[in-house]
PDB file of C-alpha atoms in Angstrom:
ATOM      1  CA  MET A   1       1.217 -17.005  12.216  1.00 69.00           C
ATOM      2  CA  ALA A   2       3.904 -15.270  14.442  1.00 83.00           C
ATOM      3  CA  MET A   3       7.238 -14.571  13.378  1.00 89.00           C
ATOM      4  CA  LEU A   4      10.119 -12.975  15.502  1.00 90.00           C
ATOM      5  CA  GLN A   5      12.146 -10.489  14.051  1.00 91.00           C
ATOM      6  CA  MET A   6      15.422  -9.207  15.614  1.00 91.00           C
ATOM      7  CA  PHE A   7      17.711  -6.573  14.813  1.00 90.00           C
ATOM      8  CA  GLU A   8      20.828  -7.648  12.573  1.00 94.00           C
ATOM      9  CA  GLN A   9      23.244  -6.132  15.524  1.00 91.00           C
ATOM     10  CA  GLN A  10      21.843  -8.637  18.044  1.00 92.00           C
ATOM     11  CA  ILE A  11      23.313 -11.323  15.773  1.00 95.00           C
ATOM     12  CA  GLY A  12      26.511  -9.608  14.783  1.00 94.00           C
ATOM     13  CA  VAL A  13      27.501  -8.437  18.302  1.00 92.00           C
ATOM     14  CA  ASP A  14      29.487 -10.768  20.524  1.00 93.00           C
ATOM     15  CA  ASP A  15      30.077 -10.458  24.343  1.00 91.00           C
ATOM     16  CA  PRO A  16      30.127  -6.905  25.312  1.00 88.00           C
ATOM     17  CA  ALA A  17      33.011  -7.574  27.684  1.00 89.00           C
ATOM     18  CA  SER A  18      34.993  -8.262  24.427  1.00 90.00           C
ATOM     19  CA  TYR A  19      35.032  -4.400  23.123  1.00 89.00           C
ATOM     20  CA  ASN A  20      36.872  -1.891  24.571  1.00 88.00           C
ATOM     21  CA  PRO A  21      35.777   1.103  24.269  1.00 89.00           C
ATOM     22  CA  LEU A  22      32.055  -0.277  24.133  1.00 87.00           C
ATOM     23  CA  PRO A  23      30.642   1.008  20.927  1.00 86.00           C
ATOM     24  CA  ASP A  24      27.091   2.792  21.112  1.00 83.00           C
ATOM     25  CA  TYR A  25      25.604  -0.246  18.600  1.00 82.00           C
ATOM     26  CA  VAL A  26      26.966  -2.788  21.079  1.00 83.00           C
ATOM     27  CA  ARG A  27      25.414  -0.850  24.042  1.00 80.00           C
ATOM     28  CA  ASP A  28      22.273  -0.720  22.264  1.00 78.00           C
ATOM     29  CA  VAL A  29      21.458  -4.521  22.131  1.00 80.00           C
ATOM     30  CA  GLY A  30      21.603  -4.874  25.917  1.00 81.00           C
ATOM     31  CA  PRO A  31      21.559  -8.716  26.882  1.00 86.00           C
ATOM     32  CA  ASN A  32      20.455  -9.890  23.954  1.00 86.00           C
ATOM     33  CA  TYR A  33      23.933 -10.160  22.001  1.00 92.00           C
ATOM     34  CA  TYR A  34      24.853 -13.626  20.017  1.00 95.00           C
ATOM     35  CA  ASP A  35      27.094 -15.126  22.268  1.00 95.00           C
ATOM     36  CA  ARG A  36      24.379 -15.550  24.992  1.00 95.00           C
ATOM     37  CA  LEU A  37      21.605 -15.954  22.571  1.00 95.00           C
ATOM     38  CA  ARG A  38      23.687 -18.876  21.250  1.00 97.00           C
ATOM     39  CA  ASP A  39      24.968 -20.603  24.403  1.00 96.00           C
ATOM     40  CA  GLY A  40      21.504 -20.410  25.625  1.00 96.00           C
ATOM     41  CA  GLY A  41      20.263 -22.724  22.651  1.00 97.00           C
ATOM     42  CA  PHE A  42      17.749 -19.693  21.682  1.00 96.00           C
ATOM     43  CA  PHE A  43      18.367 -20.113  17.942  1.00 97.00           C
ATOM     44  CA  ALA A  44      18.433 -23.789  18.033  1.00 97.00           C
ATOM     45  CA  GLY A  45      15.456 -23.887  20.200  1.00 97.00           C
ATOM     46  CA  LEU A  46      12.973 -21.137  18.248  1.00 95.00           C
ATOM     47  CA  THR A  47       9.727 -22.763  17.431  1.00 93.00           C
ATOM     48  CA  ILE A  48       8.622 -19.752  15.175  1.00 92.00           C
ATOM     49  CA  PRO A  49       9.962 -18.471  12.175  1.00 95.00           C
ATOM     50  CA  LEU A  50      13.093 -15.819  12.496  1.00 96.00           C
ATOM     51  CA  ALA A  51      13.594 -12.905  10.573  1.00 96.00           C
ATOM     52  CA  ILE A  52      16.027  -9.912  11.141  1.00 95.00           C
ATOM     53  CA  GLU A  53      15.886  -6.274  10.200  1.00 95.00           C
ATOM     54  CA  THR A  54      19.305  -5.834   8.431  1.00 96.00           C
ATOM     55  CA  PRO A  55      20.807  -2.259   6.835  1.00 96.00           C
ATOM     56  CA  GLY A  56      20.179  -1.808   3.103  1.00 97.00           C
ATOM     57  CA  LEU A  57      21.183   1.483   1.914  1.00 98.00           C
ATOM     58  CA  LYS A  58      23.476   3.291   5.226  1.00 97.00           C
ATOM     59  CA  ALA A  59      25.456   6.444   4.967  1.00 97.00           C
ATOM     60  CA  TRP A  60      28.367   4.690   6.773  1.00 96.00           C
ATOM     61  CA  ASP A  61      28.354   2.091   3.836  1.00 98.00           C
ATOM     62  CA  THR A  62      30.280   4.101   0.979  1.00 97.00           C
ATOM     63  CA  GLU A  63      33.354   4.393  -1.224  1.00 97.00           C
ATOM     64  CA  GLN A  64      34.435   8.242  -1.567  1.00 95.00           C
ATOM     65  CA  GLY A  65      31.042   9.031  -0.598  1.00 94.00           C
ATOM     66  CA  VAL A  66      28.783   6.718  -2.881  1.00 97.00           C
ATOM     67  CA  PRO A  67      26.849   3.906  -1.362  1.00 98.00           C
ATOM     68  CA  THR A  68      28.000   0.515  -2.350  1.00 98.00           C
ATOM     69  CA  GLY A  69      26.098  -1.724  -0.119  1.00 98.00           C
ATOM     70  CA  LYS A  70      29.320  -4.178   0.573  1.00 98.00           C
ATOM     71  CA  GLN A  71      29.183  -3.824   4.469  1.00 98.00           C
ATOM     72  CA  ALA A  72      25.547  -4.377   4.190  1.00 98.00           C
ATOM     73  CA  ALA A  73      25.510  -7.357   2.250  1.00 98.00           C
ATOM     74  CA  PHE A  74      28.594  -8.885   4.180  1.00 98.00           C
ATOM     75  CA  ALA A  75      26.390  -8.099   7.511  1.00 97.00           C
ATOM     76  CA  LEU A  76      23.492 -10.107   6.287  1.00 98.00           C
ATOM     77  CA  THR A  77      25.786 -12.857   5.120  1.00 98.00           C
ATOM     78  CA  ARG A  78      27.225 -13.047   8.696  1.00 98.00           C
ATOM     79  CA  ALA A  79      23.872 -12.843  10.333  1.00 98.00           C
ATOM     80  CA  ILE A  80      22.870 -15.901   8.339  1.00 98.00           C
ATOM     81  CA  GLU A  81      25.811 -17.948   8.817  1.00 98.00           C
ATOM     82  CA  ARG A  82      25.992 -17.056  12.400  1.00 98.00           C
ATOM     83  CA  ILE A  83      22.261 -18.253  13.001  1.00 98.00           C
ATOM     84  CA  ARG A  84      23.105 -21.483  11.181  1.00 98.00           C
ATOM     85  CA  ALA A  85      26.149 -21.882  13.404  1.00 98.00           C
ATOM     86  CA  ALA A  86      23.699 -22.119  16.263  1.00 98.00           C
ATOM     87  CA  GLY A  87      21.402 -24.504  15.173  1.00 98.00           C
ATOM     88  CA  GLY A  88      18.681 -21.854  13.650  1.00 98.00           C
ATOM     89  CA  GLU A  89      17.601 -20.700  10.254  1.00 98.00           C
ATOM     90  CA  LEU A  90      16.602 -17.424   9.006  1.00 98.00           C
ATOM     91  CA  ALA A  91      13.259 -17.251   7.612  1.00 97.00           C
ATOM     92  CA  SER A  92      13.310 -13.619   6.236  1.00 97.00           C
ATOM     93  CA  PHE A  93      15.064 -10.157   6.317  1.00 98.00           C
ATOM     94  CA  SER A  94      14.204  -6.624   5.822  1.00 97.00           C
ATOM     95  CA  MET A  95      16.193  -3.629   4.784  1.00 98.00           C
ATOM     96  CA  ASP A  96      15.750  -0.994   7.304  1.00 95.00           C
ATOM     97  CA  ASP A  97      14.274   2.284   5.435  1.00 97.00           C
ATOM     98  CA  PRO A  98      16.951   2.367   2.456  1.00 98.00           C
ATOM     99  CA  LEU A  99      14.706   4.979   0.664  1.00 98.00           C
ATOM    100  CA  ALA A 100      14.427   7.217   3.486  1.00 98.00           C
ATOM    101  CA  ALA A 101      18.162   7.158   4.022  1.00 98.00           C
ATOM    102  CA  SER A 102      18.972   7.915   0.294  1.00 98.00           C
ATOM    103  CA  ILE A 103      16.872  11.257   0.968  1.00 97.00           C
ATOM    104  CA  SER A 104      17.831  12.076   4.395  1.00 96.00           C
ATOM    105  CA  ASP A 105      21.510  10.933   5.475  1.00 97.00           C
ATOM    106  CA  PHE A 106      23.413  12.557   2.590  1.00 97.00           C
ATOM    107  CA  PRO A 107      24.483  15.508   1.458  1.00 95.00           C
ATOM    108  CA  VAL A 108      22.647  15.431  -1.666  1.00 96.00           C
ATOM    109  CA  PRO A 109      20.089  12.674  -2.276  1.00 97.00           C
ATOM    110  CA  VAL A 110      21.253   9.333  -3.761  1.00 98.00           C
ATOM    111  CA  PRO A 111      19.833   8.656  -7.142  1.00 98.00           C
ATOM    112  CA  VAL A 112      17.144   5.710  -7.219  1.00 97.00           C
ATOM    113  CA  ASP A 113      19.031   3.895  -9.652  1.00 98.00           C
ATOM    114  CA  ARG A 114      22.413   3.778  -7.027  1.00 98.00           C
ATOM    115  CA  VAL A 115      19.579   2.926  -4.253  1.00 98.00           C
ATOM    116  CA  THR A 116      18.414   0.112  -6.755  1.00 98.00           C
ATOM    117  CA  ALA A 117      22.038  -1.179  -7.055  1.00 98.00           C
ATOM    118  CA  VAL A 118      22.696  -1.030  -3.501  1.00 98.00           C
ATOM    119  CA  LEU A 119      19.448  -3.145  -2.399  1.00 98.00           C
ATOM    120  CA  CYS A 120      19.793  -5.631  -5.345  1.00 98.00           C
ATOM    121  CA  ARG A 121      23.486  -6.296  -4.106  1.00 98.00           C
ATOM    122  CA  VAL A 122      22.277  -6.953  -0.463  1.00 98.00           C
ATOM    123  CA  ALA A 123      19.323  -8.836  -1.579  1.00 98.00           C
ATOM    124  CA  LYS A 124      21.451 -11.172  -3.646  1.00 98.00           C
ATOM    125  CA  ALA A 125      23.700 -11.868  -0.630  1.00 98.00           C
ATOM    126  CA  GLY A 126      20.503 -13.324   1.073  1.00 98.00           C
ATOM    127  CA  SER A 127      19.260 -15.044  -2.077  1.00 98.00           C
ATOM    128  CA  ASP A 128      22.660 -16.661  -2.383  1.00 98.00           C
ATOM    129  CA  LEU A 129      22.387 -18.265   0.853  1.00 98.00           C
ATOM    130  CA  GLY A 130      18.714 -19.042   0.073  1.00 98.00           C
ATOM    131  CA  VAL A 131      17.212 -16.294   2.325  1.00 98.00           C
ATOM    132  CA  GLN A 132      14.828 -13.783   0.924  1.00 98.00           C
ATOM    133  CA  GLY A 133      13.730 -10.810   1.976  1.00 98.00           C
ATOM    134  CA  GLY A 134      11.837  -7.407   1.884  1.00 98.00           C
ATOM    135  CA  ILE A 135      11.760  -3.281   2.462  1.00 98.00           C
ATOM    136  CA  THR A 136      11.106  -1.719   5.439  1.00 97.00           C
ATOM    137  CA  GLU A 137      10.263   1.915   4.265  1.00 98.00           C
ATOM    138  CA  ALA A 138       9.647   5.507   6.239  1.00 97.00           C
ATOM    139  CA  TYR A 139       6.507   7.223   5.635  1.00 98.00           C
ATOM    140  CA  PRO A 140       5.984  10.381   5.199  1.00 98.00           C
ATOM    141  CA  THR A 141       9.794  10.696   4.891  1.00 97.00           C
ATOM    142  CA  CYS A 142       9.110   8.839   1.769  1.00 98.00           C
ATOM    143  CA  SER A 143       6.023   9.328  -0.276  1.00 98.00           C
ATOM    144  CA  ALA A 144       3.861   6.633  -1.406  1.00 98.00           C
ATOM    145  CA  ALA A 145       4.458   7.429  -4.897  1.00 98.00           C
ATOM    146  CA  GLN A 146       8.432   7.103  -3.839  1.00 98.00           C
ATOM    147  CA  ILE A 147       8.129   3.973  -2.412  1.00 98.00           C
ATOM    148  CA  ILE A 148       6.345   2.681  -5.293  1.00 98.00           C
ATOM    149  CA  ASP A 149       8.772   3.903  -8.163  1.00 98.00           C
ATOM    150  CA  LEU A 150      11.445   2.120  -5.695  1.00 98.00           C
ATOM    151  CA  PHE A 151       9.914  -1.030  -5.952  1.00 98.00           C
ATOM    152  CA  GLY A 152       9.318  -0.583  -9.714  1.00 98.00           C
ATOM    153  CA  HIS A 153      13.225   0.176 -10.070  1.00 98.00           C
ATOM    154  CA  VAL A 154      14.214  -2.960  -8.102  1.00 98.00           C
ATOM    155  CA  GLN A 155      11.767  -5.250  -9.947  1.00 98.00           C
ATOM    156  CA  GLN A 156      13.082  -4.172 -13.127  1.00 98.00           C
ATOM    157  CA  ALA A 157      16.823  -4.694 -11.846  1.00 98.00           C
ATOM    158  CA  GLY A 158      15.910  -7.995 -11.181  1.00 97.00           C
ATOM    159  CA  TRP A 159      14.975  -8.242  -7.323  1.00 98.00           C
ATOM    160  CA  SER A 160      11.177  -9.169  -6.407  1.00 98.00           C
ATOM    161  CA  PRO A 161      11.055  -8.026  -2.577  1.00 98.00           C
ATOM    162  CA  ARG A 162       9.055 -10.485  -0.585  1.00 98.00           C
ATOM    163  CA  HIS A 163       7.105  -7.725   1.404  1.00 98.00           C
ATOM    164  CA  LEU A 164       6.575  -3.783   2.352  1.00 98.00           C
ATOM    165  CA  HIS A 165       6.504  -2.765   5.895  1.00 97.00           C
ATOM    166  CA  LEU A 166       5.634   0.852   6.486  1.00 97.00           C
ATOM    167  CA  ASP A 167       7.412   2.505   9.139  1.00 95.00           C
ATOM    168  CA  ILE A 168       4.958   5.445   9.988  1.00 96.00           C
ATOM    169  CA  ASP A 169       5.957   8.586  12.125  1.00 94.00           C
ATOM    170  CA  GLU A 170       2.429   9.403  13.327  1.00 93.00           C
ATOM    171  CA  GLN A 171       3.401  12.970  14.678  1.00 92.00           C
ATOM    172  CA  ASP A 172       5.014  13.952  11.450  1.00 95.00           C
ATOM    173  CA  ALA A 173       2.421  12.223   9.246  1.00 96.00           C
ATOM    174  CA  LYS A 174      -0.249  14.311  11.219  1.00 95.00           C
ATOM    175  CA  GLN A 175       1.449  17.443  10.647  1.00 96.00           C
ATOM    176  CA  VAL A 176       2.207  17.347   6.865  1.00 97.00           C
ATOM    177  CA  HIS A 177      -0.543  15.430   5.867  1.00 98.00           C
ATOM    178  CA  THR A 178      -4.526  15.479   5.910  1.00 98.00           C
ATOM    179  CA  ASP A 179      -6.511  12.162   7.340  1.00 98.00           C
ATOM    180  CA  ALA A 180      -7.566  11.715   3.666  1.00 98.00           C
ATOM    181  CA  ARG A 181      -4.063  12.178   2.393  1.00 98.00           C
ATOM    182  CA  ILE A 182      -2.832   9.487   4.812  1.00 98.00           C
ATOM    183  CA  ALA A 183      -5.424   7.235   4.180  1.00 98.00           C
ATOM    184  CA  ALA A 184      -5.231   7.437   0.040  1.00 98.00           C
ATOM    185  CA  ASP A 185      -1.511   6.835   0.490  1.00 98.00           C
ATOM    186  CA  LEU A 186      -2.185   3.629   2.664  1.00 98.00           C
ATOM    187  CA  HIS A 187      -4.749   2.514   0.318  1.00 98.00           C
ATOM    188  CA  ASP A 188      -2.259   3.169  -2.720  1.00 98.00           C
ATOM    189  CA  LEU A 189       0.598   1.033  -1.151  1.00 98.00           C
ATOM    190  CA  PHE A 190      -2.030  -1.565   0.221  1.00 98.00           C
ATOM    191  CA  ASN A 191      -3.335  -1.872  -3.498  1.00 98.00           C
ATOM    192  CA  ALA A 192       0.200  -1.658  -5.200  1.00 98.00           C
ATOM    193  CA  CYS A 193       1.703  -4.704  -2.836  1.00 98.00           C
ATOM    194  CA  ARG A 194      -1.287  -6.532  -3.800  1.00 98.00           C
ATOM    195  CA  ALA A 195      -0.795  -5.831  -7.496  1.00 98.00           C
ATOM    196  CA  TRP A 196       2.721  -7.240  -6.446  1.00 98.00           C
ATOM    197  CA  GLY A 197       1.511 -10.259  -4.790  1.00 98.00           C
ATOM    198  CA  ILE A 198       3.397  -9.446  -1.431  1.00 98.00           C
ATOM    199  CA  PRO A 199       2.157  -8.885   1.970  1.00 96.00           C
ATOM    200  CA  PHE A 200       1.798  -5.332   2.991  1.00 97.00           C
ATOM    201  CA  GLY A 201       2.432  -4.571   6.922  1.00 96.00           C
ATOM    202  CA  ILE A 202       2.507  -1.802   8.997  1.00 96.00           C
ATOM    203  CA  ILE A 203       4.660  -1.028  12.307  1.00 94.00           C
ATOM    204  CA  LEU A 204       2.632  -0.766  15.684  1.00 91.00           C
ATOM    205  CA  ASN A 205       4.624   0.993  18.534  1.00 86.00           C
ATOM    206  CA  GLY A 206       3.583   3.434  21.479  1.00 83.00           C
ATOM    207  CA  GLN A 207       5.518   5.926  19.486  1.00 75.00           C
ATOM    208  CA  ARG A 208       6.282   8.842  21.764  1.00 74.00           C
ATOM    209  CA  GLY A 209       4.768   7.398  25.009  1.00 76.00           C
ATOM    210  CA  ASP A 210       7.778   7.921  27.591  1.00 81.00           C
ATOM    211  CA  THR A 211       5.975   5.767  30.458  1.00 87.00           C
ATOM    212  CA  PRO A 212       4.465   2.062  30.558  1.00 87.00           C
ATOM    213  CA  GLN A 213       0.850   3.653  30.462  1.00 90.00           C
ATOM    214  CA  ASP A 214       1.539   6.074  27.803  1.00 90.00           C
ATOM    215  CA  TYR A 215       3.087   3.507  25.787  1.00 89.00           C
ATOM    216  CA  ARG A 216       0.172   1.571  25.954  1.00 92.00           C
ATOM    217  CA  THR A 217      -2.308   4.432  25.415  1.00 93.00           C
ATOM    218  CA  GLY A 218      -0.308   5.323  22.094  1.00 91.00           C
ATOM    219  CA  PHE A 219      -0.043   2.064  21.039  1.00 92.00           C
ATOM    220  CA  TRP A 220      -3.756   1.604  21.061  1.00 94.00           C
ATOM    221  CA  GLU A 221      -4.486   5.022  19.772  1.00 94.00           C
ATOM    222  CA  TRP A 222      -2.055   4.370  16.723  1.00 94.00           C
ATOM    223  CA  PHE A 223      -3.462   1.069  15.996  1.00 94.00           C
ATOM    224  CA  ALA A 224      -7.224   2.279  16.111  1.00 95.00           C
ATOM    225  CA  TYR A 225      -6.023   5.192  13.708  1.00 96.00           C
ATOM    226  CA  VAL A 226      -4.660   2.895  11.092  1.00 96.00           C
ATOM    227  CA  ARG A 227      -6.979   0.789  11.206  1.00 96.00           C
ATOM    228  CA  LYS A 228      -9.485   3.911  10.393  1.00 97.00           C
ATOM    229  CA  MET A 229      -7.510   5.219   7.842  1.00 97.00           C
ATOM    230  CA  LEU A 230      -6.743   1.881   5.906  1.00 96.00           C
ATOM    231  CA  GLY A 231     -10.395   0.535   6.288  1.00 95.00           C
ATOM    232  CA  GLY A 232      -9.445  -2.841   7.938  1.00 93.00           C
ATOM    233  CA  ASP A 233      -6.109  -4.584   8.569  1.00 93.00           C
ATOM    234  CA  PRO A 234      -2.670  -4.588   6.707  1.00 95.00           C
ATOM    235  CA  ASP A 235      -1.687  -8.268   5.733  1.00 94.00           C
ATOM    236  CA  ARG A 236       1.256  -7.882   8.806  1.00 93.00           C
ATOM    237  CA  TRP A 237       1.107  -6.004  11.901  1.00 93.00           C
ATOM    238  CA  ILE A 238       4.665  -5.768  13.406  1.00 92.00           C
ATOM    239  CA  LEU A 239       4.868  -4.731  16.810  1.00 89.00           C
ATOM    240  CA  GLU A 240       7.972  -2.960  17.133  1.00 82.00           C
ATOM    241  CA  SER A 241      10.125  -2.001  20.453  1.00 72.00           C
ATOM    242  CA  TRP A 242      12.711  -0.076  19.413  1.00 64.00           C
ATOM    243  CA  LYS A 243      12.593   2.647  22.237  1.00 60.00           C
ATOM    244  CA  LYS A 244      16.229   3.027  24.246  1.00 60.00           C
ATOM    245  CA  LYS A 245      14.269   3.469  27.158  1.00 66.00           C
ATOM    246  CA  ASN A 246      13.232   0.169  27.515  1.00 71.00           C
ATOM    247  CA  LEU A 247       9.550   1.050  26.622  1.00 77.00           C
ATOM    248  CA  PRO A 248       8.070  -1.711  26.773  1.00 82.00           C
ATOM    249  CA  VAL A 249       9.640  -4.672  28.437  1.00 81.00           C
ATOM    250  CA  ASN A 250       9.364  -7.929  26.656  1.00 79.00           C
ATOM    251  CA  LEU A 251       7.618  -9.636  29.707  1.00 81.00           C
ATOM    252  CA  PRO A 252       5.780 -11.166  31.398  1.00 86.00           C
ATOM    253  CA  GLU A 253       3.151 -12.024  29.059  1.00 85.00           C
ATOM    254  CA  SER A 254       0.301 -11.598  31.534  1.00 88.00           C
ATOM    255  CA  SER A 255       0.930  -7.737  31.753  1.00 90.00           C
ATOM    256  CA  GLN A 256      -0.551  -5.278  29.988  1.00 90.00           C
ATOM    257  CA  PHE A 257       2.285  -3.295  29.778  1.00 88.00           C
ATOM    258  CA  SER A 258       4.613  -5.537  28.635  1.00 87.00           C
ATOM    259  CA  HIS A 259       5.628  -6.228  24.623  1.00 84.00           C
ATOM    260  CA  THR A 260       4.306 -10.241  24.822  1.00 85.00           C
ATOM    261  CA  GLY A 261       1.260  -8.909  26.295  1.00 90.00           C
ATOM    262  CA  LEU A 262       0.501  -6.625  23.912  1.00 90.00           C
ATOM    263  CA  LEU A 263       1.683  -9.069  21.464  1.00 87.00           C
ATOM    264  CA  ARG A 264      -1.058 -11.214  22.638  1.00 88.00           C
ATOM    265  CA  GLU A 265      -3.620  -8.685  23.031  1.00 91.00           C
ATOM    266  CA  VAL A 266      -3.210  -7.992  19.030  1.00 90.00           C
ATOM    267  CA  ALA A 267      -2.997 -11.568  17.803  1.00 87.00           C
ATOM    268  CA  ALA A 268      -6.388 -12.199  19.827  1.00 88.00           C
ATOM    269  CA  LEU A 269      -8.134  -9.610  17.486  1.00 86.00           C
ATOM    270  CA  GLY A 270      -7.066 -11.489  14.295  1.00 77.00           C
ATOM    271  CA  PRO A 271      -6.789 -13.650  12.662  1.00 78.00           C
ATOM    272  CA  PHE A 272      -4.138 -11.757  10.744  1.00 75.00           C
ATOM    273  CA  PRO A 273      -1.679 -14.008   8.691  1.00 69.00           C
ATOM    274  CA  THR A 274       1.037 -12.849  10.301  1.00 72.00           C
ATOM    275  CA  VAL A 275       1.894 -10.559  13.373  1.00 74.00           C
ATOM    276  CA  ILE A 276       5.700 -10.187  13.810  1.00 74.00           C
ATOM    277  CA  HIS A 277       7.191  -9.091  17.341  1.00 71.00           C
ATOM    278  CA  ASP A 278      10.255  -6.707  16.958  1.00 66.00           C
ATOM    279  CA  TRP A 279      12.150  -7.765  19.961  1.00 56.00           C
ATOM    280  CA  SER A 280      14.680  -5.319  20.943  1.00 54.00           C
ATOM    281  CA  GLN A 281      17.122  -4.581  23.986  1.00 47.00           C
ATOM    282  CA  ALA A 282      14.192  -4.865  26.589  1.00 43.00           C
TER     283      ALA A 282
END
């Protein structure tokens, strides 16, 4: 089964002409902003489930330096309501690297109990509207043990995330860990997800490739490497296009250098339970 995942900003941003000056987060979504998607019948006409990547714990969402999750909860609520107003439905959401943000984006690391409170607040905003979601987390910024510990905390607090999607920095991971350590960490996370009864996903992209050819080469090298380390496939492959150089372009599907072309190639290697295409500004 395929699923389309978008960035929350694409749902939250109106016509760029209405902004003066134009914020970077508006510029980043390119032509894929809410007004244009709604008026074109995108949400009402979508034939596969729709997910969004949404904020969880962020440094801009604080009171007196303490993260609250208020703005992130508002952003998720607003996205769900906007999608429904346009005739669509949100199937799932994924909070964007909250543990990594708690470690890297504050003067001192945010205690895990505070991280837990924020994530539960955002998750409740979704569940209050009938939408459940999970967590995307960064590796190796966060260790496998830290990620597993976070899931234990949020589960004890009453929220059971519906998935774990792993956002791996290939270059960093290979610099700080051996292949054996990476393989062990991936297996630990996969096994933890099996124990929790949730899907384990890994993000695929061309990492640091800055030309269409280099992006494609990096993409397939990364795909082969992760498969080797894991000894097979995760529950989900998430094909993500986040590069601001518009790599890869989305269309045409017939191109080996386009995002939809890569999506079709990966799907053809399945069957995989879910292949998610994270559609950015390209």
